[in-house]
């Protein structure tokens, strides 16, 4: 017998955790109402608390690292810097090539 693996959207996970926090019901009760296993709700709640404390988005999905806004900005600037360095090196080589011709 094979176990089927379900994938839940970030919105579904956030809503399940919101229900646990806002209602006086336990994770097991919320899980039963949603038709999922209780350990999932407990795990999602723990993830949200852990990542929320770190200032990161909670449920990014499918192995994508959850990065804060500053980390996203730093990665973008590092990519731009690398492109700029490559362009500079190309221009230096071109300048050296044309300087030899004259």
Rosetta silent file (secondary structure, phi, psi, omega in degrees, C-alpha in Angstrom):
SEQUENCE: XXXXXXXXXXXXXXXXXXXXXXXXXXXXXXXXXXXXXXXXXXXXXXXXXXXXXXXXXXXXXXXXXXXXXXXXXXXXXXXXXXXXXXXXXXXXXXXXXXXXXX
SCORE:     score description
SCORE:     0.000 S_00000001
   1 L     0.000  128.510 -178.730    0.000    0.000    0.000 S_00000001
   2 L  -100.445  142.677  178.032    1.445    3.342   -0.998 S_00000001
   3 L   -92.078  131.498  178.993    0.915    6.525    0.939 S_00000001
   4 L   -87.007  139.894 -178.141   -0.110    9.494   -1.137 S_00000001
   5 L  -101.024  121.892  179.370    1.700   12.745   -0.453 S_00000001
   6 L   -97.670  143.234  174.330   -0.456   15.834   -0.365 S_00000001
   7 L  -113.416  130.245 -178.186    0.892   19.305   -0.973 S_00000001
   8 L  -110.335  144.472 -179.416   -0.886   22.182    0.693 S_00000001
   9 L   -73.195  160.882  178.029   -0.727   25.792   -0.401 S_00000001
  10 H   -61.216  -36.803 -179.632    0.814   28.488    1.758 S_00000001
  11 H   -64.716  -41.010  178.965   -2.624   30.072    2.130 S_00000001
  12 H   -62.679  -44.657 -179.926   -4.101   26.812    3.425 S_00000001
  13 H   -63.240  -45.413  179.947   -1.297   26.434    5.956 S_00000001
  14 H   -62.532  -40.045  179.579   -1.610   30.031    7.116 S_00000001
  15 H   -66.104  -40.726  178.326   -5.375   29.684    7.480 S_00000001
  16 H   -62.268  -44.440  179.490   -5.018   26.479    9.521 S_00000001
  17 H   -66.870  -39.734  178.954   -2.540   28.148   11.869 S_00000001
  18 H   -61.520  -40.194  177.729   -4.735   31.252   12.097 S_00000001
  19 H   -62.257  -40.924  179.028   -7.678   29.049   13.115 S_00000001
  20 H   -64.125  -44.013 -176.364   -5.620   27.433   15.878 S_00000001
  21 H   -71.430  -43.309 -174.243   -4.457   30.791   17.197 S_00000001
  22 H   -79.351  -29.280  179.912   -7.764   32.642   16.936 S_00000001
  23 L   -95.824  168.341  178.055  -10.050   29.884   18.218 S_00000001
  24 L   -93.334   15.507 -178.033   -9.874   28.125   21.541 S_00000001
  25 L   -89.312  157.264  178.946   -9.659   24.756   19.780 S_00000001
  26 L   -81.212  168.135  176.929   -6.658   22.459   19.804 S_00000001
  27 H   -60.968  -37.240 -178.885   -4.524   21.620   16.792 S_00000001
  28 H   -65.067  -41.433  179.528   -6.104   18.148   16.705 S_00000001
  29 H   -65.440  -43.745  178.554   -9.634   19.584   16.534 S_00000001
  30 H   -62.434  -43.386 -179.581   -8.715   22.002   13.746 S_00000001
  31 H   -62.098  -43.151  177.828   -6.965   19.196   11.862 S_00000001
  32 H   -61.146  -43.086  179.803  -10.027   16.941   12.133 S_00000001
  33 H   -63.881  -33.176 -179.586  -12.261   19.741   10.834 S_00000001
  34 H   -87.753  -11.665  179.073   -9.916   20.299    7.888 S_00000001
  35 L    78.925   31.097  178.472   -9.524   16.581    7.193 S_00000001
  36 L  -125.818  170.919 -179.501   -5.768   16.435    7.735 S_00000001
  37 L   -79.924  145.355 -175.581   -3.528   14.774   10.287 S_00000001
  38 H   -60.473  -34.239 -177.096   -2.888   16.690   13.526 S_00000001
  39 H   -62.376  -27.357  178.284    0.903   16.601   13.292 S_00000001
  40 H   -64.642  -45.660 -179.182    0.738   18.780   10.171 S_00000001
  41 H   -65.077  -40.702  178.425   -1.039   21.591   11.982 S_00000001
  42 H   -62.210  -44.031 -179.485    1.359   21.331   14.920 S_00000001
  43 H   -64.969  -44.077  179.526    4.345   21.449   12.552 S_00000001
  44 H   -62.806  -39.415  179.363    2.953   24.401   10.582 S_00000001
  45 H   -64.241  -42.733  177.821    2.275   26.308   13.785 S_00000001
  46 H   -63.168  -41.266  178.393    5.849   25.679   14.953 S_00000001
  47 H   -63.024  -42.799 -178.728    7.252   26.796   11.607 S_00000001
  48 H   -65.109  -41.850  178.883    5.228   29.983   11.686 S_00000001
  49 H   -64.797  -42.832 -177.806    6.336   30.810   15.223 S_00000001
  50 H   -67.644  -49.367 -177.124    9.984   30.068   14.455 S_00000001
  51 H   -75.535  -30.300  176.819   10.191   31.931   11.168 S_00000001
  52 H   -65.324  -36.763  178.430    7.945   34.747   12.354 S_00000001
  53 H   -68.529  -29.117 -179.943   10.344   35.401   15.232 S_00000001
  54 L   -85.441   -3.335 -179.597   13.232   35.564   12.758 S_00000001
  55 L    76.057   26.285 -178.790   11.385   38.117   10.595 S_00000001
  56 L  -112.282  156.339  174.793   11.096   35.754    7.647 S_00000001
  57 L   -63.376  147.006 -173.124    8.099   34.737    5.566 S_00000001
  58 L   -78.671  -67.125 -169.662    6.508   31.570    6.919 S_00000001
  59 L  -111.821   95.756 -179.694    5.391   29.251    4.152 S_00000001
  60 L   -90.232  -28.753  174.140    7.304   29.729    0.917 S_00000001
  61 L    88.502  146.983  171.378    6.705   26.220   -0.393 S_00000001
  62 L    49.212   46.555  172.726    8.625   23.525   -2.259 S_00000001
  63 L    75.046    9.282  178.220   12.074   23.907   -0.732 S_00000001
  64 L   -80.248  128.639 -178.608   12.463   27.585   -1.477 S_00000001
  65 L   -64.686  137.145  177.523   14.468   29.230    1.242 S_00000001
  66 L   -84.125  113.657 -177.869   12.526   31.749    3.270 S_00000001
  67 L  -113.538  145.155  175.181   14.464   34.989    3.058 S_00000001
  68 L   -75.811  170.282 -179.222   13.825   38.263    4.788 S_00000001
  69 H   -61.344  -38.500  179.675   13.467   41.435    2.730 S_00000001
  70 H   -66.182  -40.018  179.709   17.050   42.449    3.543 S_00000001
  71 H   -66.206  -37.896  176.974   18.408   39.065    2.454 S_00000001
  72 H   -64.087  -43.534  179.885   16.509   39.278   -0.838 S_00000001
  73 H   -64.030  -42.551  179.322   17.883   42.781   -1.421 S_00000001
  74 H   -62.109  -44.285  178.889   21.454   41.681   -0.625 S_00000001
  75 H   -60.667  -42.714  179.722   21.200   38.737   -3.066 S_00000001
  76 H   -62.576  -44.415 -179.750   19.874   41.057   -5.786 S_00000001
  77 H   -67.109  -35.147  176.768   22.684   43.566   -5.210 S_00000001
  78 H   -64.840  -40.273  176.561   25.304   40.792   -5.233 S_00000001
  79 H   -62.714  -44.417  179.854   24.006   39.597   -8.627 S_00000001
  80 H   -62.823  -39.896  179.368   24.114   43.155   -9.986 S_00000001
  81 H   -63.765  -42.467  179.183   27.662   43.607   -8.667 S_00000001
  82 H   -62.717  -42.135  178.310   28.840   40.396  -10.355 S_00000001
  83 H   -63.078  -42.511  179.856   27.323   41.492  -13.686 S_00000001
  84 H   -63.518  -40.748  177.880   28.976   44.899  -13.354 S_00000001
  85 H   -62.691  -42.500  179.026   32.373   43.276  -12.654 S_00000001
  86 H   -63.118  -42.661  178.654   32.027   41.068  -15.731 S_00000001
  87 H   -63.201  -40.898  178.210   31.127   44.075  -17.894 S_00000001
  88 H   -61.575  -43.677 -179.381   34.124   45.994  -16.515 S_00000001
  89 H   -63.925  -39.797  178.149   36.487   43.113  -17.313 S_00000001
  90 H   -63.047  -43.710  179.549   35.154   42.898  -20.876 S_00000001
  91 H   -65.439  -36.684  176.945   35.666   46.634  -21.373 S_00000001
  92 H   -63.005  -42.698  179.689   39.240   46.430  -20.019 S_00000001
  93 H   -65.742  -40.495  179.142   40.067   43.641  -22.480 S_00000001
  94 H   -64.821  -41.602  178.835   38.517   45.582  -25.341 S_00000001
  95 H   -62.598  -42.267  178.458   40.478   48.695  -24.388 S_00000001
  96 H   -64.854  -39.048  179.854   43.729   46.707  -24.291 S_00000001
  97 H   -63.852  -47.573 -177.985   42.941   45.143  -27.684 S_00000001
  98 H   -72.691  -26.910  177.236   42.263   48.466  -29.382 S_00000001
  99 H   -68.646  -32.257  179.047   45.263   50.111  -27.716 S_00000001
 100 H   -70.562  -33.337 -178.526   47.545   47.490  -29.329 S_00000001
 101 H   -65.743  -37.680 -176.301   46.207   48.231  -32.828 S_00000001
 102 L   -81.622    0.000    0.000   47.135   51.902  -32.748 S_00000001
